[in-house]
Coordinates of C-alpha atoms and ligand atoms in Angstrom, one line a residue:
X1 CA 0.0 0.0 0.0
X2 CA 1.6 3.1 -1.3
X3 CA 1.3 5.9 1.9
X4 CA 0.8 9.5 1.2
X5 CA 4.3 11.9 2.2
X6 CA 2.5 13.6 5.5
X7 CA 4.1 17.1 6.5
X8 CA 3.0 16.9 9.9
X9 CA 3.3 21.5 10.0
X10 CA 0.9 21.8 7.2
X11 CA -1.2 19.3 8.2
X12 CA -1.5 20.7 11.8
X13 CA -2.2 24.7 10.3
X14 CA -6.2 24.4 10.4
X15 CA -6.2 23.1 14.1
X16 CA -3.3 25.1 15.5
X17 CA -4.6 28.7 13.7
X18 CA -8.2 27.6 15.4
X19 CA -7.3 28.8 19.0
X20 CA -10.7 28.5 20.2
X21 CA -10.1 24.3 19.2
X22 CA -6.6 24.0 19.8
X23 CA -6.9 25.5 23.2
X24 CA -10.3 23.6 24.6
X25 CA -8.8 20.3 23.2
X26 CA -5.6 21.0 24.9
X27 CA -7.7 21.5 28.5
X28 CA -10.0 18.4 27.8
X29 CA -6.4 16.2 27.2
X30 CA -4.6 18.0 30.2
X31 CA -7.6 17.3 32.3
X32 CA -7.0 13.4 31.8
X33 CA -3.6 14.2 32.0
X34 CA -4.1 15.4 35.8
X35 CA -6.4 12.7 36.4
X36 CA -3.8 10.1 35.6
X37 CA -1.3 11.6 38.0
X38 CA -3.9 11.6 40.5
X39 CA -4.2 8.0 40.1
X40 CA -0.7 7.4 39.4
X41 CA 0.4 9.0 43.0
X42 CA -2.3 6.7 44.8
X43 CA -0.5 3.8 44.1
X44 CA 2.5 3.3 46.2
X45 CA 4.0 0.8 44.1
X46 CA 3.4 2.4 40.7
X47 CA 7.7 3.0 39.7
X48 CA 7.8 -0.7 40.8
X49 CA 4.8 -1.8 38.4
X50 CA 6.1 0.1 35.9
X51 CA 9.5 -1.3 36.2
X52 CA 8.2 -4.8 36.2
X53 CA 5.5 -4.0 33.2
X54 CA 8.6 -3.0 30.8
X55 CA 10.5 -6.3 31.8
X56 CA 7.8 -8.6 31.3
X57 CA 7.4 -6.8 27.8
X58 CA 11.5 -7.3 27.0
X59 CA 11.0 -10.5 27.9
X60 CA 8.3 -11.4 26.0
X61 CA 9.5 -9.6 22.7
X62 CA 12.4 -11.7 23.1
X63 CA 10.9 -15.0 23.0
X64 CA 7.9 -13.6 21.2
X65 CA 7.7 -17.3 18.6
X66 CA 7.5 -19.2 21.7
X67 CA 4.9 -17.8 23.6
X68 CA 2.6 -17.3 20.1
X69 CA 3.0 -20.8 19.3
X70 CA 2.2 -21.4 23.4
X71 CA -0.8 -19.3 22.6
X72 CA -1.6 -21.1 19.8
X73 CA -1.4 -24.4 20.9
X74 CA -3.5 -22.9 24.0
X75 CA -6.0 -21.4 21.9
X76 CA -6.7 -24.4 19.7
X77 CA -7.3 -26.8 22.0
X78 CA -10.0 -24.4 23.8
X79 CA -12.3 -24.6 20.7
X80 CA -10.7 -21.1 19.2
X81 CA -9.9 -21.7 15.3
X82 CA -5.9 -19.2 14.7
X83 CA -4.9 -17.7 11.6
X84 CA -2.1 -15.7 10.6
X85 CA -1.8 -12.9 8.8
X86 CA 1.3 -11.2 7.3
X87 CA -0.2 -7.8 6.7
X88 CA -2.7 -5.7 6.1
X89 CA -4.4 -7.2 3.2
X90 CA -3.8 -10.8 4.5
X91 CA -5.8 -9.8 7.7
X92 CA -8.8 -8.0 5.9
X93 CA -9.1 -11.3 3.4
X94 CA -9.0 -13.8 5.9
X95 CA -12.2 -11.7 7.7
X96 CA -13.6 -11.6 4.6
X97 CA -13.3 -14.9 4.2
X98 CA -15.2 -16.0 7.4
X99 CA -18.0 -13.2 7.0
X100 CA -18.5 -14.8 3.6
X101 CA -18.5 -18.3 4.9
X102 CA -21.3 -17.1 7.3
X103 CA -23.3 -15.2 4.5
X104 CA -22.7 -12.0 6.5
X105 CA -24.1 -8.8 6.1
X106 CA -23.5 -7.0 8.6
X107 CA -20.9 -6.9 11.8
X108 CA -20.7 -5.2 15.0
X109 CA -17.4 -4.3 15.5
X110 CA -15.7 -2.6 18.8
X111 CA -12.8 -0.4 19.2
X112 CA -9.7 -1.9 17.5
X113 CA -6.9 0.4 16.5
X114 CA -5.2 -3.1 14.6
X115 CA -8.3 -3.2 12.1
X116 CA -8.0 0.6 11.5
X117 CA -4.2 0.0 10.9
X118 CA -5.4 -2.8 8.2
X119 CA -8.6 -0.6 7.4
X120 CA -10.7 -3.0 7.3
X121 CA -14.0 -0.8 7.7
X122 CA -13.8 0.5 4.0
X123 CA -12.2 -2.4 2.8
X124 CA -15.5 -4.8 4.2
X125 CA -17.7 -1.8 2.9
X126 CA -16.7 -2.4 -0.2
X127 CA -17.5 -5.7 -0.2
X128 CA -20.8 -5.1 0.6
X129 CA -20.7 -5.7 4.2
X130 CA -22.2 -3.0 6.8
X131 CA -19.8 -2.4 9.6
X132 CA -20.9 -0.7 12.9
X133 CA -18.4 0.8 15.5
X134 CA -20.0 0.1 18.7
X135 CA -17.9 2.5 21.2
X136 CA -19.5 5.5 21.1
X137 CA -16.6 7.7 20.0
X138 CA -15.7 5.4 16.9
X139 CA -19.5 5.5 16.6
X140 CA -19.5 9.1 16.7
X141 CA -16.9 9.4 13.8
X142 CA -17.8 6.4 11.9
X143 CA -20.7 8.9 10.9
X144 CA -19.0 11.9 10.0
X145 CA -17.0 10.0 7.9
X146 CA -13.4 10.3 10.0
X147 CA -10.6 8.6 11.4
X148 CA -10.2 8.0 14.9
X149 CA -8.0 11.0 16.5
X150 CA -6.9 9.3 19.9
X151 CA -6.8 5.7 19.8
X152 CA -8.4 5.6 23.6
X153 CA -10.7 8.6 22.9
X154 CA -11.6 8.8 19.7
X155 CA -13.6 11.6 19.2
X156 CA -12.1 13.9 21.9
X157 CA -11.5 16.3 18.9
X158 CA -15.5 16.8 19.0
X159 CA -17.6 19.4 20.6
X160 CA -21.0 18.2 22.3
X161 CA -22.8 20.7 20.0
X162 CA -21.2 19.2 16.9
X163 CA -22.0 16.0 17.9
X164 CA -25.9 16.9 18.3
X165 CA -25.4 17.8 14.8
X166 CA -24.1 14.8 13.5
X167 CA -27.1 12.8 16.1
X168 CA -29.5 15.0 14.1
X169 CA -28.8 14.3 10.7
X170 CA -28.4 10.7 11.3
X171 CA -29.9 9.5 13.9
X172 CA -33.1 11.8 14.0
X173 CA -32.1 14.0 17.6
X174 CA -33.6 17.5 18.3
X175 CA -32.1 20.2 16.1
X176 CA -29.8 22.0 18.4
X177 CA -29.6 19.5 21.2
X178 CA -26.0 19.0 23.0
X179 CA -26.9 17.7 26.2
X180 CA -24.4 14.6 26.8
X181 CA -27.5 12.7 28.5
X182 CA -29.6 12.7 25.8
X183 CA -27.0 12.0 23.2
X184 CA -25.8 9.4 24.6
X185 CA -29.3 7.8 25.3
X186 CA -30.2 8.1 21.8
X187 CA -26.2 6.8 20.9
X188 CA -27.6 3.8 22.8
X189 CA -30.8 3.1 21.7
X190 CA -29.9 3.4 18.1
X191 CA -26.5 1.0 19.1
X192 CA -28.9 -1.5 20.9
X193 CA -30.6 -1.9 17.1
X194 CA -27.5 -2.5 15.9
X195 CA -26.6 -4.9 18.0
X196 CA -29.3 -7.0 17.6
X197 CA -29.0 -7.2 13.8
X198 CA -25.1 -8.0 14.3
X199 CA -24.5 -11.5 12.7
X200 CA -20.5 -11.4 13.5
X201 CA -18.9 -9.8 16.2
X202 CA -15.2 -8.5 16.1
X203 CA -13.6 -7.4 19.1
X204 CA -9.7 -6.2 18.8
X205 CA -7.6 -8.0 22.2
X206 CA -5.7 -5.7 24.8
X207 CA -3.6 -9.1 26.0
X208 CA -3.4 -12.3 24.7
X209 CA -2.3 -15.0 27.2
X210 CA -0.2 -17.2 26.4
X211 CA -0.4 -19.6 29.1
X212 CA -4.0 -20.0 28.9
X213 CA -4.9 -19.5 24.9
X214 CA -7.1 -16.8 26.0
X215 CA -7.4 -12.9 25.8
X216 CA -8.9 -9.5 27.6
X217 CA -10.5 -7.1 26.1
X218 CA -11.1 -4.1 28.0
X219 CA -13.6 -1.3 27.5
X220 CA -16.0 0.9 29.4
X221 CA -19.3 0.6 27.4
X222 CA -19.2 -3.0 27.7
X223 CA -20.2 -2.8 23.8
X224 CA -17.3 -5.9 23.3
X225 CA -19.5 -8.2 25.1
X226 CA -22.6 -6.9 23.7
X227 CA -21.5 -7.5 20.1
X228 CA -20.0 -11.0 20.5
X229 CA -23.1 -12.2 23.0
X230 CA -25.5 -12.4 20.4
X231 CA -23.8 -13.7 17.2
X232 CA -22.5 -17.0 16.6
X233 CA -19.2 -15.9 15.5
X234 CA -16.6 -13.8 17.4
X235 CA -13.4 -12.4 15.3
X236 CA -10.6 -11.4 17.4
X237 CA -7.8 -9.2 15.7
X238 CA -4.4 -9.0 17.8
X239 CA -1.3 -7.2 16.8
X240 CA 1.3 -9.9 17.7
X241 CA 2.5 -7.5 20.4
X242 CA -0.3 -7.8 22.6
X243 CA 1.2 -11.2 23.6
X244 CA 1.7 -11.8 27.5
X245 CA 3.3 -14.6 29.2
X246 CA 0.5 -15.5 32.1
X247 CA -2.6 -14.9 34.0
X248 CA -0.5 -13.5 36.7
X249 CA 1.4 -11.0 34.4
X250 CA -2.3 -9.6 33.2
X251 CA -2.5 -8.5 36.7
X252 CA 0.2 -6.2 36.5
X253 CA -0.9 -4.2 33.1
X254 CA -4.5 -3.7 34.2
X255 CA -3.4 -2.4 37.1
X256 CA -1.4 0.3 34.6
X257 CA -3.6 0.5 31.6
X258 CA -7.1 2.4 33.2
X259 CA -4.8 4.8 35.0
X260 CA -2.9 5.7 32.3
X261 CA -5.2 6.0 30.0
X262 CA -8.0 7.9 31.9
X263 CA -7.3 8.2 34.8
X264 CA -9.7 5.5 36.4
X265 CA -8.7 2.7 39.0
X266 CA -9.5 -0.2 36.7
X267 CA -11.5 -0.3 33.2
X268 CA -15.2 -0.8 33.6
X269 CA -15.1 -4.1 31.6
X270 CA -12.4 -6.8 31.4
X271 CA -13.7 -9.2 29.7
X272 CA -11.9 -12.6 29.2
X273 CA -12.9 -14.7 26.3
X274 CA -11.6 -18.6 26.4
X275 CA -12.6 -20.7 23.5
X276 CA -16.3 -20.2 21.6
X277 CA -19.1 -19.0 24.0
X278 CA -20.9 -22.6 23.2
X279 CA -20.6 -25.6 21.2
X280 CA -23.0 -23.8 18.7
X281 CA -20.8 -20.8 18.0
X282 CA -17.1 -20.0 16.5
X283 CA -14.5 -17.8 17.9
X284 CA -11.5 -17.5 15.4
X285 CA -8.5 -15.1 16.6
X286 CA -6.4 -13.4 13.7
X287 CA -3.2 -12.5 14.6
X288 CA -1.6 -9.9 12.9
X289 CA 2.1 -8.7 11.8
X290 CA 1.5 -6.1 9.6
X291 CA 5.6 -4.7 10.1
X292 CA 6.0 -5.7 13.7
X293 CA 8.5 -8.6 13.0
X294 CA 10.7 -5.9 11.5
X295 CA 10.3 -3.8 14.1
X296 CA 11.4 -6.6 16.8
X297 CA 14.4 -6.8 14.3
X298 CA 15.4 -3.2 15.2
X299 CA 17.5 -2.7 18.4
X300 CA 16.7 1.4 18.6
X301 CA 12.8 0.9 17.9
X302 CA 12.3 -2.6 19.4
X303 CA 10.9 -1.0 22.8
X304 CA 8.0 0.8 20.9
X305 CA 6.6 -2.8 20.9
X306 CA 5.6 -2.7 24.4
X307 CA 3.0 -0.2 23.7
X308 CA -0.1 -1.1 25.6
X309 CA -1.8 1.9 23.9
X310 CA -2.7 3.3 26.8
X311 CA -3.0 7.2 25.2
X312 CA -1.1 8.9 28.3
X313 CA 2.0 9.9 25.8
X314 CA -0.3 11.7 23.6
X315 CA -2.8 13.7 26.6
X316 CA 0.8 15.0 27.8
X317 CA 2.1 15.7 24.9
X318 CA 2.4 19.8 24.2
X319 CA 2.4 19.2 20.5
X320 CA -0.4 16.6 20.2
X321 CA -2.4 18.5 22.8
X322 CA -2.5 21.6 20.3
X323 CA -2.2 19.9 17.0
X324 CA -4.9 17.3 17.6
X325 CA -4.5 14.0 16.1
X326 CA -5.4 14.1 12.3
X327 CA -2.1 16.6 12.0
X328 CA -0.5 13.1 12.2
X329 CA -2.5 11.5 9.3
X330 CA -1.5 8.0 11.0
X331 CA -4.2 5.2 12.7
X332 CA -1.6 6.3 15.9
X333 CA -1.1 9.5 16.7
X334 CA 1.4 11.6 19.1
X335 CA 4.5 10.4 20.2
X336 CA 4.2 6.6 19.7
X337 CA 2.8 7.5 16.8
X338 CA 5.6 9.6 15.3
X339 CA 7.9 6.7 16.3
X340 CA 5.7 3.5 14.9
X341 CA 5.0 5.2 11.6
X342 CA 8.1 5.8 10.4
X343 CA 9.2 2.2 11.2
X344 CA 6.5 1.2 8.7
X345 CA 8.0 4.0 6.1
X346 CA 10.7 6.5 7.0
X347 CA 10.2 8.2 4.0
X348 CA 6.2 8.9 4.2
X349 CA 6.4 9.8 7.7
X350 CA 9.7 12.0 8.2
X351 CA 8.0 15.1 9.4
X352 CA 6.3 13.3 12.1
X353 CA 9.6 12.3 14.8
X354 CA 10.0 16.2 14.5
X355 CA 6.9 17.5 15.7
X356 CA 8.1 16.6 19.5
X357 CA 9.6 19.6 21.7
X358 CA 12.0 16.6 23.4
X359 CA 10.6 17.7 26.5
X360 CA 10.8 14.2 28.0
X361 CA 7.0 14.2 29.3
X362 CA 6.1 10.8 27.1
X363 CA 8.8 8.8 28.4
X364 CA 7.8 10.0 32.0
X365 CA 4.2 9.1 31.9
X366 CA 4.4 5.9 29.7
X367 CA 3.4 3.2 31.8
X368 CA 5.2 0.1 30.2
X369 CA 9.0 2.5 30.6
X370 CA 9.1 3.2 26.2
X371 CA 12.2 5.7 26.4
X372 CA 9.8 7.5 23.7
X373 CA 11.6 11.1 23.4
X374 CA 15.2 9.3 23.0
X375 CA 13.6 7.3 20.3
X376 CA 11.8 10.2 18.3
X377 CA 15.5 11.4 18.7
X378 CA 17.3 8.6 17.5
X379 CA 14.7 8.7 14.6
X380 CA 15.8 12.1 13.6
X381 CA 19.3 10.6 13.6
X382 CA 18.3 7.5 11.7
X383 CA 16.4 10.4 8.5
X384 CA 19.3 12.9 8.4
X385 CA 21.3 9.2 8.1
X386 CA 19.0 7.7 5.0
X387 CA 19.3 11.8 3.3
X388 CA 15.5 12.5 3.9
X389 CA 15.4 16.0 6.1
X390 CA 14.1 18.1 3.7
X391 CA 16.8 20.7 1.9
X392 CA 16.3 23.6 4.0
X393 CA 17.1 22.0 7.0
X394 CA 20.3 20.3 5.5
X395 CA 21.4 23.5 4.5
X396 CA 20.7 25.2 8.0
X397 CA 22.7 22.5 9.5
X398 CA 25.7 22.3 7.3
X399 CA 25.9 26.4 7.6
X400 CA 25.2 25.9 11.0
X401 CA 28.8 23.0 11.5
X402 CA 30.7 25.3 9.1
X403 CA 30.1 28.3 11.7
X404 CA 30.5 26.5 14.9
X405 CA 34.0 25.0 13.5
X406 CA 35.5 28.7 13.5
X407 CA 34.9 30.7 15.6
X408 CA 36.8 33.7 14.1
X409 CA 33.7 33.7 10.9
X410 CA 31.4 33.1 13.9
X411 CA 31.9 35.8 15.9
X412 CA 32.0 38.3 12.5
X413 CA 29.0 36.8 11.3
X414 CA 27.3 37.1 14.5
X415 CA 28.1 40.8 14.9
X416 CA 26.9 41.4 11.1
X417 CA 23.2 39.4 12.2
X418 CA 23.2 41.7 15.3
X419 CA 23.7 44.7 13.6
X420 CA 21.6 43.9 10.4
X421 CA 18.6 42.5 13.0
X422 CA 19.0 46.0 14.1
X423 CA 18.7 48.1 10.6
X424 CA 16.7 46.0 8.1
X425 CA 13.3 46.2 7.9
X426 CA 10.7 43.7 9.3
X427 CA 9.8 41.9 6.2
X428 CA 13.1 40.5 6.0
X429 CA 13.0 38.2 8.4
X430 CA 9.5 37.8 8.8
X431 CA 8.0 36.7 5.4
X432 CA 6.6 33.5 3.7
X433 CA 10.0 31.5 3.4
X434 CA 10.9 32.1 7.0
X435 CA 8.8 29.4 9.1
X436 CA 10.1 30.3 12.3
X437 CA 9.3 33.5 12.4
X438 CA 5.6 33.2 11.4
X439 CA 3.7 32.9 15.3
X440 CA 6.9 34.2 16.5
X441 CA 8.4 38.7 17.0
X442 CA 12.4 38.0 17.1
X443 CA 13.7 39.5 20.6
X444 CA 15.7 42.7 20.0
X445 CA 19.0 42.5 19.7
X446 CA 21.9 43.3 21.9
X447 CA 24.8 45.1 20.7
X448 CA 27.6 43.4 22.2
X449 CA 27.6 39.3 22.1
X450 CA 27.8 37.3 25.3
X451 CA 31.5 36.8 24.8
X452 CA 32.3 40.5 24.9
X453 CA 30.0 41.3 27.7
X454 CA 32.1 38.4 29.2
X455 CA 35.5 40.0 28.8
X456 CA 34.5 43.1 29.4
X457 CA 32.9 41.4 32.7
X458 CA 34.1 38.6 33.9
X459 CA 37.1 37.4 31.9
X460 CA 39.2 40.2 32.4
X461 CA 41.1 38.9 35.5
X462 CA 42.0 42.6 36.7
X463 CA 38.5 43.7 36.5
X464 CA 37.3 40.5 38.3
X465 CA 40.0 41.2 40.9
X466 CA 38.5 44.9 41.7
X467 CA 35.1 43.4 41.4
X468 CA 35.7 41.3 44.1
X469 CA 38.0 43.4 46.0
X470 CA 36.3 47.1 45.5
X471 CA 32.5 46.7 45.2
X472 CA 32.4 50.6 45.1
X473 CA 34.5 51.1 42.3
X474 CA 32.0 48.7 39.7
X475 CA 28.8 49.3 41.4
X476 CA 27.4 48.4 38.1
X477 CA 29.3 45.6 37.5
X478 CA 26.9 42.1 38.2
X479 CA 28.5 40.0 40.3
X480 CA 27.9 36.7 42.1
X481 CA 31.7 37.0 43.8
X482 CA 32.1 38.1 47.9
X483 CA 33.0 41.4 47.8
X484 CA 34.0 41.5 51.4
Ligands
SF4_1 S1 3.8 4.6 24.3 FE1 3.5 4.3 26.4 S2 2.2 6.1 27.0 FE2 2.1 6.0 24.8 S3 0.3 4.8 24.3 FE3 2.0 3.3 24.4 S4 2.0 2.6 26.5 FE4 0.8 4.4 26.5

């Protein structure tokens, strides 16, 4: 599948310039933010959980064959029929397959970012099969014809009053209405249709078990269970990554996952599926690669594969928190996002590892220890390496070495920018090919450099020495010295 080139700047313009949207998305995403600190600092153990999370994970990656074929083996003999899938398009035609051997019609379906990632939604659409998001948010999207912005809450780029819009012109609400308790009952009587017409279920899987051959999916709607209850066929889709070692490990990542991601003790529903519901119905688990092998094969970028996609990198994250998701034109957003996506193509997704400040917040919250601002970093190391940073910035950069390496043409050409920041009018630095300077006024500037305010100073050792010794004499002079 050929990806579009994203420029993650451009594509962030209409949300950023929107101040009234950037700024009320940013307070919803900091507000979870808070929340999950909250939670984090009622949990005495949390550094240890986290610690033990992140090893588990190593672990796991490291003997990731095993434990699939463990859960495979597990699986089977619980009744639960396994495929595999080597991408995208494998994945989507295996469901295809199984929906067609059922005669399907229609599914319910509930949050899975891995059948976004494979798109399977327009892909079973256009084989004439209705698909239904059952969590609310993908519900709420689904109908205004968008992607997902948050992959824990996926419509968090919505207003209440745009959502009683969308409610009226599909599903019939008052003209005008935004109240959240009426949306959302008319959200659920219009699901609960839905559901009852599903003939196939798919669920995605937070944690597949190895040990036992089954998996948990958590939500808070409870809209998993509800779609698989009714249907004689259940269709599980798992990244390979989701893969645990035991029961007893699950303990420790759903003690991690709610908190981090918004902020409650524990999800609502944890629902643990082992084998078909009956003897009557199917359950058949797709497990998914789709690039993660290649990851795993990756020393730098391996650790991204202990994601649990919890969302707590992107709610702290300055840049996602103002740019909203879409600016990332990727199923995951934010800083996971921006390293994942370029794993799958550096060349598509260049712009994204530099829309991160490095300000470290990611790697502090992530609950499974991904040292995520190091790795947006490396990233940036890994593009200037393969000769994709765009021109400008190669330029800027090789101007930049040539400077720093002598400092004689440094210091003249520093003197000439402060004197010419001084004289030349304002439309010289601050036009359509300067970037920088476009939400930004330049600071005015000084007419001496730090170095010669240094000499004149702090360097000179005479002057230091009467600074010190005669506090009268330099009254003016700064000084952090004992002049006693
Ligand atoms: S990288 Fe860490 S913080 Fe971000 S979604 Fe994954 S687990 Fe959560």
């Amino acid at each position: 599948m050929k990806l579009p080139i994203v420029d993650h700047p451009t594509a962030a313009k209409p949300f950023v310039t929107n101040e009234d949207r950037s700024h009320w998305h940013d307070d919803a995403l900091w507000f979870v933010r808070v929340k999950r600190d909250r939670q984090a600092s009622s949990v005495p153990e949390w550094e240890y959980l986290r610690e033990r999370a992140s090893a588990i994970k190593t672990h796991t990656i490291a003997n990731l064959g095993d434990y699939l074929e463990q859960f495979e083996r597990n699986a089977t003999a619980r009744g639960a029929t396994v495929h595999w899938a080597a991408d995208a398009e494998e994945h989507n035609a295996i469901v295809l397959k199984i929906l067609r051997q059922h005669g399907t019609q229609r599914i319910v379906k509930s949050k899975s970012m891995l059948t976004e990632e494979c798109g399977l939604n327009p892909y079973l659409e256009n084989n004439g099969i209705e698909v239904v998001d059952t969590d609310l948010g993908e519900r709420i999207v689904q109908l205004r014809e968008e992607t997902p912005s948050h992959i824990v809450l996926p419509a968090i780029h919505i207003k209440k009053e745009e959502v009683g819009q969308t409610f009226h012109t599909h599903l019939g609400t008052d003209a005008g209405a935004s109240d959240p308790q009426y949306l959302t009952e008319a959200a659920r009587n219009h699901l609960r249709n839905k559901f009852l017409a599903g003939e196939v279920g798919i669920t995605g899987v937070n944690f597949g078990i190895a040990e036992t051959g089954g998996f948990v999916v958590c939500t808070n709607e409870g809209n998993a269970d509800l779609g698989v209850s009714l249907p004689k066929v259940h269709i599980a889709c798992m990244g390979i990554e989701k893969m645990i070692p035991s029961l007893a490990d699950l303990s420790v990542f759903t003690r991690l996952l709610a908190r981090s991601a918004t902020g409650q003790p524990v999800t609502t529903y944890t629902s643990h599926f082992h084998g078909p519901k009956d003897d009557n119905s199917e359950l058949h688990i797709v497990l998914v690669d789709n690039g993660r092998t290649r990851l795993r094969g990756n020393d730098t970028f391996r650790p991204a594969m202990h994601c649990i996609r919890c969302g707590a990198c992107m709610n702290t994250c300055p840049v996602y928190r103002r740019s909203g998701g879409h600016s990332y034109r990727a199923t995951v957003p934010g800083p996971i996002g921006s390293v994942l996506s370029p794993s799958r193509d550096a060349k598509s997704y260049k712009s994204l590892p530099y829309a991160c400040s490095l300000c470290g917040s990611c790697s502090d919250v992530c609950p499974v220890k991904i040292p995520l601002h190091h790795q947006l970093l490396a990233w940036r190391g890994e593009l200037v390496g393969n000769g994709l940073l765009p021109l400008s910035k190669r330029v800027a950069m090789k101007t930049a070495s040539f400077l720093f390496q002598r400092p004689g043409l440094y210091r003249t050409a520093g003197s000439m920018g402060r004197t010419a920041l001084r004289v030349l009018p304002h439309f010289v630095t601050h036009n359509r090919f300067n970037t920088w300077t476009k939400a930004r006024e330049l600071p005015k500037p000084p007419r001496e450099s730090f170095r010669q305010w240094y000499i004149a100073n702090r360097g000179n050792p005479q002057r230091r020495d009467s600074v010190n010794g005669n506090a009268t004499t330099h009254a003016n002079t700064r000084s952090n010295g004992d002049a006693s």
